[in-house]
Tab-separated table of C-alpha atoms in Angstrom:
chain	number	residue	atom	x	y	z
S	1	MET	CA	-38.623	17.352	-13.277
S	2	ASP	CA	-38.492	13.873	-11.350
S	3	ALA	CA	-38.984	14.787	-7.512
S	4	SER	CA	-36.049	14.085	-6.349
S	5	GLN	CA	-34.798	17.445	-9.102
S	6	HIS	CA	-36.679	19.357	-8.063
S	7	ASN	CA	-35.569	18.943	-4.316
S	8	ARG	CA	-31.809	19.493	-5.278
S	9	ARG	CA	-32.652	22.820	-6.706
S	10	ASP	CA	-35.402	23.611	-4.017
S	11	PHE	CA	-31.866	23.327	-1.634
S	12	ILE	CA	-29.379	24.913	-3.755
S	13	ILE	CA	-31.402	28.139	-3.864
S	14	THR	CA	-32.249	28.224	-0.336
S	15	GLU	CA	-28.387	27.323	0.536
S	16	ARG	CA	-27.744	30.728	-1.560
S	17	GLU	CA	-30.422	32.664	0.271
S	18	ARG	CA	-29.279	31.550	3.332
S	19	ILE	CA	-25.318	31.653	3.034
S	20	TRP	CA	-26.242	35.253	1.532
S	21	GLU	CA	-28.103	35.909	4.510
S	22	LYS	CA	-25.343	34.842	7.416
S	23	GLY	CA	-22.760	37.268	5.033
S	24	LYS	CA	-24.754	40.683	5.417
S	25	GLY	CA	-25.104	39.196	9.271
S	26	LYS	CA	-28.965	38.618	9.209
S	27	PHE	CA	-29.441	36.304	11.689
S	28	ASN	CA	-32.443	36.021	12.566
S	29	ALA	CA	-33.377	35.222	8.342
S	30	ALA	CA	-30.726	33.576	8.261
S	31	GLU	CA	-31.943	30.676	10.899
S	32	GLN	CA	-35.226	30.340	8.900
S	33	LEU	CA	-34.177	29.348	5.174
S	34	GLU	CA	-31.174	26.733	7.840
S	35	GLU	CA	-33.920	24.784	9.132
S	36	ASN	CA	-35.743	24.659	5.105
S	37	VAL	CA	-32.644	23.268	4.430
S	38	LEU	CA	-32.265	20.936	6.752
S	39	SER	CA	-35.468	19.761	6.242
S	40	LEU	CA	-34.819	18.984	3.162
S	41	HIS	CA	-31.277	17.301	3.687
S	42	LYS	CA	-33.624	14.906	6.018
S	43	LYS	CA	-36.211	14.456	3.291
S	44	VAL	CA	-33.890	13.055	0.149
S	45	LEU	CA	-30.954	12.342	2.512
S	46	GLY	CA	-31.824	10.733	5.934
S	47	ASP	CA	-31.014	12.344	9.596
S	48	ASN	CA	-27.529	10.468	10.039
S	49	HIS	CA	-26.277	11.827	6.727
S	50	CYS	CA	-22.788	13.828	6.233
S	51	HIS	CA	-24.678	16.926	5.381
S	52	THR	CA	-28.382	16.705	6.938
S	53	LEU	CA	-25.469	16.811	10.900
S	54	THR	CA	-23.700	19.852	8.275
S	55	SER	CA	-26.957	22.087	8.239
S	56	MET	CA	-27.631	21.086	12.198
S	57	ALA	CA	-24.420	22.058	12.926
S	58	ASN	CA	-25.609	25.477	11.324
S	59	ILE	CA	-28.393	26.684	12.053
S	60	ALA	CA	-26.302	25.183	16.040
S	61	TYR	CA	-24.054	28.464	14.591
S	62	THR	CA	-26.966	30.783	13.947
S	63	TYR	CA	-28.165	29.991	16.954
S	64	TYR	CA	-24.955	30.597	19.255
S	65	SER	CA	-24.628	33.849	16.755
S	66	LEU	CA	-28.206	35.036	18.408
S	67	GLY	CA	-27.065	34.109	21.960
S	68	ARG	CA	-28.983	31.597	21.768
S	69	PHE	CA	-26.043	29.760	23.888
S	70	ASN	CA	-28.613	26.609	25.597
S	71	ALA	CA	-30.253	25.585	21.750
S	72	ALA	CA	-27.153	25.631	20.151
S	73	GLN	CA	-25.424	23.389	22.492
S	74	GLN	CA	-29.349	20.471	22.386
S	75	LEU	CA	-28.206	20.685	18.882
S	76	GLU	CA	-24.651	20.356	18.811
S	77	GLU	CA	-24.321	17.672	21.285
S	78	ASP	CA	-26.648	15.617	18.779
S	79	VAL	CA	-24.696	16.724	15.858
S	80	LEU	CA	-21.513	14.967	17.851
S	81	SER	CA	-23.545	11.929	18.995
S	82	SER	CA	-24.486	11.302	15.554
S	83	SER	CA	-21.246	12.235	14.294
S	84	LYS	CA	-19.462	9.926	16.334
S	85	LYS	CA	-21.972	7.353	15.300
S	86	VAL	CA	-21.458	7.667	11.861
S	87	LEU	CA	-18.131	8.738	11.204
S	88	GLY	CA	-16.387	7.684	14.603
S	89	ASP	CA	-14.169	9.206	17.170
S	90	ASN	CA	-11.616	9.849	15.298
S	91	HIS	CA	-12.957	11.346	12.240
S	92	PRO	CA	-11.947	15.535	10.768
S	93	ASP	CA	-15.847	16.255	10.808
S	94	THR	CA	-16.400	14.926	14.426
S	95	LEU	CA	-13.711	16.849	16.213
S	96	ASN	CA	-14.422	20.147	14.480
S	97	SER	CA	-18.662	19.245	16.420
S	98	LYS	CA	-16.478	18.845	19.497
S	99	ALA	CA	-14.546	22.027	18.805
S	100	ASN	CA	-18.054	23.942	18.285
S	101	LEU	CA	-19.729	22.580	21.704
S	102	ALA	CA	-16.709	22.921	23.623
S	103	SER	CA	-16.888	26.959	22.370
S	104	THR	CA	-20.627	26.934	23.116
S	105	TYR	CA	-19.662	25.484	26.787
S	106	HIS	CA	-17.096	28.816	27.014
S	107	ALA	CA	-20.311	31.158	26.052
S	108	LEU	CA	-21.870	29.851	28.856
S	109	GLY	CA	-19.678	29.371	31.121
S	110	LYS	CA	-19.292	25.612	31.344
S	111	PHE	CA	-15.370	25.954	31.308
S	112	HIS	CA	-14.729	22.645	33.183
S	113	ALA	CA	-16.863	20.861	29.748
S	114	ALA	CA	-15.409	22.892	27.728
S	115	GLU	CA	-11.293	22.464	28.548
S	116	GLN	CA	-12.259	18.465	29.264
S	117	LEU	CA	-13.821	18.710	25.194
S	118	GLU	CA	-10.750	20.851	24.431
S	119	GLU	CA	-7.681	18.826	25.765
S	120	ASP	CA	-8.818	15.495	24.567
S	121	ILE	CA	-9.035	17.542	20.444
S	122	LEU	CA	-5.946	18.953	20.957
S	123	SER	CA	-4.574	15.174	22.223
S	124	LEU	CA	-6.140	13.617	19.117
S	125	ARG	CA	-5.215	16.331	16.821
S	126	LYS	CA	-1.328	16.597	17.392
S	127	LYS	CA	-1.370	12.293	16.883
S	128	VAL	CA	-3.754	12.425	13.965
S	129	LEU	CA	-1.925	15.573	12.552
S	130	GLY	CA	1.497	16.323	14.037
S	131	ASP	CA	2.036	19.521	16.037
S	132	ASN	CA	3.232	21.700	13.949
S	133	HIS	CA	-0.569	21.334	12.133
S	134	PRO	CA	-2.341	25.031	11.327
S	135	CYS	CA	-5.232	23.060	12.696
S	136	THR	CA	-2.766	22.240	16.070
S	137	LEU	CA	-1.633	25.275	16.177
S	138	LEU	CA	-4.240	27.711	15.273
S	139	THR	CA	-6.977	26.027	16.214
S	140	SER	CA	-6.860	23.823	19.154
S	141	MET	CA	-3.856	24.925	21.656
S	142	GLY	CA	-5.738	28.801	21.313
S	143	ASN	CA	-8.948	27.758	22.074
S	144	LEU	CA	-7.637	25.819	25.280
S	145	ALA	CA	-5.704	28.438	26.716
S	146	ASN	CA	-8.244	30.625	26.358
S	147	THR	CA	-10.981	27.965	28.159
S	148	TYR	CA	-7.980	27.563	30.845
S	149	HIS	CA	-7.153	31.507	31.190
S	150	ALA	CA	-11.677	32.229	31.746
S	151	LEU	CA	-11.516	29.289	34.715
S	152	GLY	CA	-8.009	30.867	35.590
S	153	LYS	CA	-9.791	34.265	35.785
S	154	SER	CA	-13.441	33.649	37.096
S	155	TYR	CA	-12.493	30.249	40.103
S	156	HIS	CA	-9.310	32.087	40.765
S	157	ALA	CA	-6.976	29.364	39.572
S	158	PHE	CA	-4.622	30.179	39.023
S	159	GLY	CA	-2.499	27.051	38.527
S	160	LYS	CA	-5.407	27.256	35.434
S	161	LEU	CA	-3.860	30.618	34.575
S	162	ASN	CA	-0.461	29.548	34.417
S	163	ASN	CA	-1.400	26.968	31.816
S	164	ALA	CA	-3.272	29.108	29.510
S	165	LYS	CA	0.239	31.083	29.770
S	166	GLN	CA	2.227	28.425	28.860
S	167	LEU	CA	0.101	27.187	26.073
S	168	LYS	CA	-0.024	30.321	24.735
S	169	GLU	CA	3.889	31.280	24.724
S	170	ASP	CA	4.401	27.394	23.124
S	171	ALA	CA	1.941	28.370	20.804
S	172	LEU	CA	3.216	31.264	19.873
S	173	SER	CA	6.950	29.905	19.584
S	174	LEU	CA	5.194	27.274	16.990
S	175	ARG	CA	3.989	29.812	14.810
S	176	LYS	CA	7.014	32.722	14.771
S	177	LYS	CA	9.038	29.321	13.734
S	178	VAL	CA	5.989	27.573	11.246
S	179	LEU	CA	4.244	30.584	9.722
S	180	GLY	CA	7.187	33.599	10.753
S	181	TYR	CA	6.804	36.916	13.134
S	182	ASN	CA	4.889	38.952	11.037
S	183	HIS	CA	1.483	35.542	9.760
S	184	PRO	CA	-1.921	37.065	11.149
S	185	ASP	CA	-2.018	34.060	12.413
S	186	THR	CA	1.071	34.480	14.749
S	187	LEU	CA	-0.124	37.775	15.557
S	188	ILE	CA	-3.255	36.492	16.915
S	189	SER	CA	-0.652	34.257	19.702
S	190	MET	CA	0.823	37.309	20.345
S	191	ALA	CA	-2.872	39.265	20.917
S	192	ASN	CA	-3.495	36.064	22.829
S	193	LEU	CA	-0.411	35.981	24.617
S	194	ALA	CA	-0.404	39.510	26.104
S	195	ASN	CA	-4.064	39.221	27.245
S	196	THR	CA	-3.229	36.661	29.465
S	197	TYR	CA	0.309	39.273	30.764
S	198	HIS	CA	-2.569	41.080	31.576
S	199	ALA	CA	-4.719	38.707	33.908
S	200	PHE	CA	-1.363	38.191	35.748
S	201	GLY	CA	-0.862	41.655	36.524
S	202	ASN	CA	1.970	42.092	34.132
S	203	LEU	CA	0.794	44.855	32.600
S	204	ASN	CA	4.289	46.014	31.029
S	205	ALA	CA	4.895	43.078	28.774
S	206	ALA	CA	0.744	42.932	28.005
S	207	GLU	CA	1.878	46.870	26.842
S	208	GLN	CA	4.672	46.400	24.590
S	209	LEU	CA	3.971	43.058	23.372
S	210	GLU	CA	0.186	44.899	22.319
S	211	ARG	CA	2.229	47.706	20.779
S	212	ASP	CA	3.763	45.154	18.511
S	213	VAL	CA	0.451	43.984	17.083
S	214	LEU	CA	0.350	47.429	16.665
S	215	PHE	CA	2.313	48.510	14.671
S	216	MET	CA	3.046	44.724	12.964
S	217	ARG	CA	-0.996	45.282	12.202
S	218	GLU	CA	-0.942	48.750	11.191
S	219	LYS	CA	1.783	48.022	8.598
S	220	ALA	CA	0.033	45.072	7.312
S	221	LEU	CA	-3.082	46.260	6.674
S	222	GLY	CA	-3.934	49.476	6.685
S	223	ASN	CA	-5.513	52.338	9.071
S	224	TYR	CA	-9.049	50.657	8.581
S	225	HIS	CA	-9.041	46.971	9.214
S	226	PRO	CA	-10.529	44.528	12.355
S	227	ASP	CA	-7.876	43.692	13.479
S	228	LYS	CA	-5.962	47.431	13.643
S	229	LEU	CA	-8.667	48.488	15.466
S	230	THR	CA	-8.636	45.700	17.508
S	231	SER	CA	-4.973	46.093	18.138
S	232	MET	CA	-5.736	49.690	19.635
S	233	ALA	CA	-8.311	48.928	21.948
S	234	ASN	CA	-6.809	45.991	23.756
S	235	LEU	CA	-3.752	48.824	23.845
S	236	GLY	CA	-6.061	51.553	25.359
S	237	ASN	CA	-7.643	48.916	27.758
S	238	THR	CA	-3.809	48.244	29.095
S	239	PHE	CA	-3.629	52.098	29.216
S	240	LEU	CA	-6.285	52.097	32.054
S	241	ALA	CA	-5.187	49.032	33.611
S	242	LEU	CA	-1.564	50.542	33.963
S	243	GLY	CA	-3.117	54.284	35.422
S	244	LYS	CA	-2.448	55.520	31.900
S	245	LEU	CA	-5.892	57.721	31.856
S	246	GLU	CA	-4.542	60.609	29.392
S	247	SER	CA	-3.140	58.063	26.861
S	248	ALA	CA	-5.518	55.069	27.221
S	249	GLU	CA	-8.803	57.890	26.720
S	250	GLN	CA	-7.670	58.486	22.651
S	251	PRO	CA	-7.215	55.541	21.321
S	252	GLN	CA	-10.610	54.047	22.102
S	253	GLU	CA	-11.944	57.524	20.673
S	254	ASP	CA	-10.104	57.331	17.767
S	255	VAL	CA	-11.223	53.511	17.604
S	256	LEU	CA	-14.889	54.553	18.349
S	257	ALA	CA	-14.352	56.668	14.951
S	258	LEU	CA	-12.367	54.113	12.475
S	259	THR	CA	-15.401	51.617	13.405
S	260	LYS	CA	-17.785	53.811	13.149
S	261	GLU	CA	-17.146	54.976	9.400
S	262	VAL	CA	-15.720	52.024	8.425
S	263	LEU	CA	-18.704	48.886	9.938
S	264	GLY	CA	-21.492	52.023	10.348
S	265	ASP	CA	-22.920	53.294	14.533
S	266	ASN	CA	-25.229	50.879	13.771
S	267	HIS	CA	-22.545	47.514	13.987
S	268	PRO	CA	-21.711	45.108	16.662
S	269	HIS	CA	-18.111	46.578	16.768
S	270	THR	CA	-19.263	49.607	17.388
S	271	LEU	CA	-21.340	48.649	19.848
S	272	THR	CA	-18.151	47.210	21.052
S	273	SER	CA	-16.003	50.480	20.804
S	274	MET	CA	-18.616	52.746	22.383
S	275	SER	CA	-18.309	49.825	26.038
S	276	ASN	CA	-14.834	50.465	25.760
S	277	LEU	CA	-14.580	53.991	25.630
S	278	ALA	CA	-17.489	53.933	28.434
S	279	GLU	CA	-15.404	52.160	30.556
S	280	THR	CA	-12.411	54.431	29.776
S	281	TYR	CA	-14.188	57.701	30.809
S	282	HIS	CA	-15.481	56.252	33.731
S	283	ALA	CA	-12.168	55.546	35.329
S	284	PRO	CA	-10.865	58.995	35.892
S	285	GLY	CA	-14.803	60.186	37.090
S	286	LYS	CA	-16.501	61.208	33.630
S	287	PHE	CA	-19.496	59.547	34.484
S	288	ASN	CA	-21.432	61.341	32.831
S	289	ALA	CA	-20.865	60.721	29.551
S	290	SER	CA	-20.049	56.974	30.488
S	291	GLU	CA	-23.740	57.019	31.312
S	292	GLN	CA	-24.768	58.604	28.230
S	293	LEU	CA	-22.099	55.991	25.151
S	294	GLU	CA	-24.012	53.301	28.069
S	295	GLU	CA	-27.554	54.353	27.210
S	296	ASP	CA	-26.818	54.058	23.390
S	297	VAL	CA	-24.924	51.500	24.312
S	298	LEU	CA	-28.011	48.740	25.825
S	299	SER	CA	-30.360	50.860	22.745
S	300	LEU	CA	-28.577	49.830	20.267
S	301	SER	CA	-27.682	46.202	21.795
S	302	ARG	CA	-31.716	45.584	21.744
S	303	LYS	CA	-32.460	46.653	19.020
S	304	LEU	CA	-29.304	44.618	17.373
S	305	LEU	CA	-29.428	41.384	19.239
S	306	GLY	CA	-32.926	41.181	21.302
S	307	ASN	CA	-33.465	41.225	24.868
S	308	ASP	CA	-31.827	37.498	25.807
S	309	HIS	CA	-28.187	38.157	24.630
S	310	PRO	CA	-25.337	37.742	26.130
S	311	ASP	CA	-23.819	41.160	25.237
S	312	ARG	CA	-27.054	42.713	26.375
S	313	LEU	CA	-26.644	41.080	29.515
S	314	ILE	CA	-22.670	43.309	29.563
S	315	SER	CA	-24.838	46.285	28.571
S	316	MET	CA	-27.183	46.621	31.772
S	317	ALA	CA	-23.986	45.583	34.120
S	318	ASN	CA	-22.198	47.983	32.750
S	319	LEU	CA	-24.082	50.823	33.501
S	320	GLY	CA	-25.725	49.082	36.547
S	321	MET	CA	-22.094	49.838	37.818
S	322	THR	CA	-21.848	53.889	36.193
S	323	TYR	CA	-25.677	54.615	37.937
S	324	PRO	CA	-24.169	54.375	41.391
S	325	ALA	CA	-20.973	56.158	40.458
S	326	LEU	CA	-24.073	59.386	39.930
S	327	GLY	CA	-26.210	58.428	43.158
S	328	LYS	CA	-28.911	57.463	41.094
S	329	PHE	CA	-29.102	53.928	43.298
S	330	ASN	CA	-32.724	52.810	42.645
S	331	ALA	CA	-32.027	52.981	38.612
S	332	ALA	CA	-29.177	51.265	39.788
S	333	GLU	CA	-31.819	48.846	42.158
S	334	GLN	CA	-34.435	48.205	39.171
S	335	LEU	CA	-31.972	47.156	36.582
S	336	GLU	CA	-29.922	44.738	38.407
S	337	GLU	CA	-32.625	43.201	39.760
S	338	ASP	CA	-35.144	43.202	36.792
S	339	ASN	CA	-32.573	42.330	34.783
S	340	VAL	CA	-29.048	42.108	35.073
S	341	LEU	CA	-28.650	38.925	37.780
S	342	ALA	CA	-32.645	37.356	36.979
S	343	PHE	CA	-30.972	36.883	33.451
S	344	THR	CA	-27.441	35.497	35.076
S	345	ARG	CA	-29.507	33.077	36.743
S	346	ASN	CA	-31.134	31.906	34.463
S	347	LEU	CA	-29.105	31.426	31.638
S	348	LEU	CA	-24.969	30.829	33.833
S	349	GLY	CA	-26.810	29.131	37.348
S	350	ASN	CA	-26.885	30.307	41.289
S	351	ASN	CA	-22.887	29.248	41.381
S	352	HIS	CA	-21.986	30.734	38.377
S	353	PRO	CA	-19.175	33.668	39.358
S	354	HIS	CA	-20.959	36.577	37.161
S	355	THR	CA	-24.296	35.187	38.912
S	356	LEU	CA	-22.523	36.082	42.480
S	357	THR	CA	-20.646	39.054	40.788
S	358	SER	CA	-24.305	40.362	40.391
S	359	MET	CA	-25.792	39.175	42.763
S	360	THR	CA	-22.642	41.026	44.843
S	361	ASN	CA	-23.008	44.593	42.826
S	362	LEU	CA	-27.013	43.901	43.844
S	363	ALA	CA	-26.531	43.620	47.577
S	364	ARG	CA	-23.948	46.620	47.624
S	365	THR	CA	-27.093	49.202	45.393
S	366	TYR	CA	-29.479	47.518	48.845
S	367	TYR	CA	-26.629	48.810	51.036
S	368	ALA	CA	-26.044	52.253	49.801
S	369	LEU	CA	-30.362	52.674	49.692
S	370	GLY	CA	-29.886	51.034	53.534
S	371	LYS	CA	-31.384	48.350	52.933
S	372	PHE	CA	-29.477	46.497	55.168
S	373	ASN	CA	-31.569	43.019	55.766
S	374	ILE	CA	-31.888	42.410	51.774
S	375	ALA	CA	-27.653	42.922	51.133
S	376	GLU	CA	-27.245	41.357	54.358
S	377	GLN	CA	-29.759	38.269	52.973
S	378	LEU	CA	-27.927	38.592	49.379
S	379	HIS	CA	-24.125	39.196	50.624
S	380	GLN	CA	-24.921	35.889	53.052
S	381	ASP	CA	-25.810	33.771	49.206
S	382	VAL	CA	-22.885	34.673	47.595
S	383	VAL	CA	-19.962	33.462	50.398
S	384	SER	CA	-21.942	30.463	51.149
S	385	SER	CA	-22.005	30.069	47.062
S	386	ARG	CA	-18.326	30.862	46.891
S	387	ARG	CA	-17.393	28.822	49.402
S	388	LYS	CA	-18.765	25.559	48.005
S	389	VAL	CA	-17.389	26.639	44.070
S	390	LEU	CA	-14.228	28.014	45.492
S	391	ARG	CA	-12.344	27.903	48.193
S	392	SER	CA	-12.148	30.154	51.768
S	393	ASN	CA	-9.544	31.735	51.178
S	394	GLN	CA	-9.803	32.507	47.497
S	395	PRO	CA	-9.874	35.786	47.096
S	396	HIS	CA	-13.456	36.619	46.045
S	397	THR	CA	-14.860	34.673	48.763
S	398	LEU	CA	-12.528	37.000	51.440
S	399	THR	CA	-13.796	40.080	49.381
S	400	SER	CA	-18.092	38.827	50.133
S	401	ILE	CA	-16.650	37.599	53.619
S	402	GLY	CA	-15.696	41.773	53.860
S	403	HIS	CA	-18.509	42.689	52.076
S	404	LEU	CA	-20.973	40.887	54.259
S	405	SER	CA	-19.355	42.229	58.072
S	406	ARG	CA	-19.375	45.742	56.279
S	407	THR	CA	-23.244	44.720	55.905
S	408	TYR	CA	-23.664	43.656	59.878
S	409	TYR	CA	-21.414	46.553	60.850
S	410	GLU	CA	-24.486	49.029	58.822
S	411	SER	CA	-27.274	47.833	60.091
S	412	LYS	CA	-26.148	48.057	63.298
S	413	MET	CA	-26.148	44.577	64.455
S	414	LYS	CA	-24.008	44.216	67.309
S	415	GLY	CA	-23.633	40.547	68.237
S	416	ARG	CA	-22.396	39.843	64.697
S	417	ILE	CA	-19.759	42.309	64.697
S	418	CYS	CA	-17.083	40.764	66.901
S	419	PRO	CA	-17.135	37.220	65.052
S	420	CYS	CA	-16.809	38.665	61.930
S	421	ARG	CA	-13.805	40.703	62.609
S	422	ASP	CA	-11.131	39.487	62.524
S	423	ILE	CA	-12.170	37.821	59.889
S	424	TRP	CA	-13.120	41.173	57.523
S	425	CYS	CA	-9.084	42.076	59.339
S	426	HIS	CA	-8.179	38.903	57.514
S	427	ALA	CA	-9.407	39.031	53.810
S	428	VAL	CA	-8.312	42.564	53.629
S	429	THR	CA	-5.090	41.109	54.214
S	430	LYS	CA	-4.981	38.059	51.698
S	431	CYS	CA	-6.909	40.078	49.323
S	432	LEU	CA	-4.510	42.475	49.152
S	433	CYS	CA	-2.183	40.126	48.246
S	434	PHE	CA	-3.732	38.846	45.159
S	435	SER	CA	-4.689	42.139	44.133
S	436	LEU	CA	-2.884	41.946	41.067
S	437	TYR	CA	-5.217	39.929	40.009
S	438	SER	CA	-9.061	40.597	40.126
S	439	GLY	CA	-9.705	43.309	37.445
S	440	SER	CA	-11.673	42.850	35.068
S	441	ARG	CA	-11.477	43.262	31.303
S	442	LYS	CA	-12.904	43.917	28.111
S	443	VAL	CA	-10.635	41.976	25.718
S	444	LEU	CA	-11.223	41.919	21.288
S	445	VAL	CA	-8.752	39.155	20.124
S	446	PRO	CA	-9.851	37.890	16.819
């Protein structure tokens, strides 16, 4: 056997092992194997061969799955640059590379960068493949709509939410026409549109769509399919937003029981189901039950995902909001200060909406502990950043001004009460107008 045959045999064996490990969800094991595949590809085929680029994309996907988004971004930017050089801007593989990078930008909260890429992809796919091609319908329109949705939610850019709504309605109409009413991809479009209706506060329309999706998935897939469980969770979240607390609790309990039965206690989807149920318990004041679930989620997420995974950050943030409800302000302070805020700053930057939310939560904890000076400084930083990123009359900015005004009052800084009182009253009035848009939601859409 000559050297080239030996290298090819090594590659085939390693590639099979890689697929096997990734199929089992063992991304850490897959990472090492993929690095071996990439090394062999570079050695045998060269740096710019299409198979080498595919290997780089595979590793980037593994980094993404492990929550290592910065590493994924760097690799995907390299893949995209090489794909453009070797294959051209309009080649399908180049478009796929763009889509992968846009997805990573989205995960990093770089929504504007994701938006630019996804608009390019949609335009090119319409030009090359036509409006009704599955890649146009299934991938490009949906991805861009979800980015518009994220921009609208994070920055209160209601024009972007309108764009998301319009694009999702168009995608749903086209999928019904091309694929049929009961096609799985049509149901995904219905679920995504329901999510945007929810963001607009159009909860009754969201509920109706989600009921339809649940009915059709249950009929087509049975009780135990993950997509059916996703639909139950989404409907439960809408019940919660509508104030139907008893109706919300039962679906989430059923989802968790079925998810554990189908996927086991340690699967990531099980952790998501536990988080959703904890949030549902939180609403009617079942804080002890919520705390227990959230502590379990945090422990399991550390074990399954590692310390730096974004889902672990969400787990910490949720628990950090439950501790104050139980009067555990010192525990909340430590969690928010040492973990949540530090991680969001490192991952997303100082001015990202999620970082500013973490700063606000920590400032409110300082406030509850009577640490008014530290709370004041954090609130001032948040107001300054929100004015820079948003506008002075945006709901998040106005809410932040209200928090700062209240902190001034409690710290008895008499000279500062009057200057901010009118602003605070204006903020409250304006925020009432936008209250339908201010909620957060965990949505499970495949």
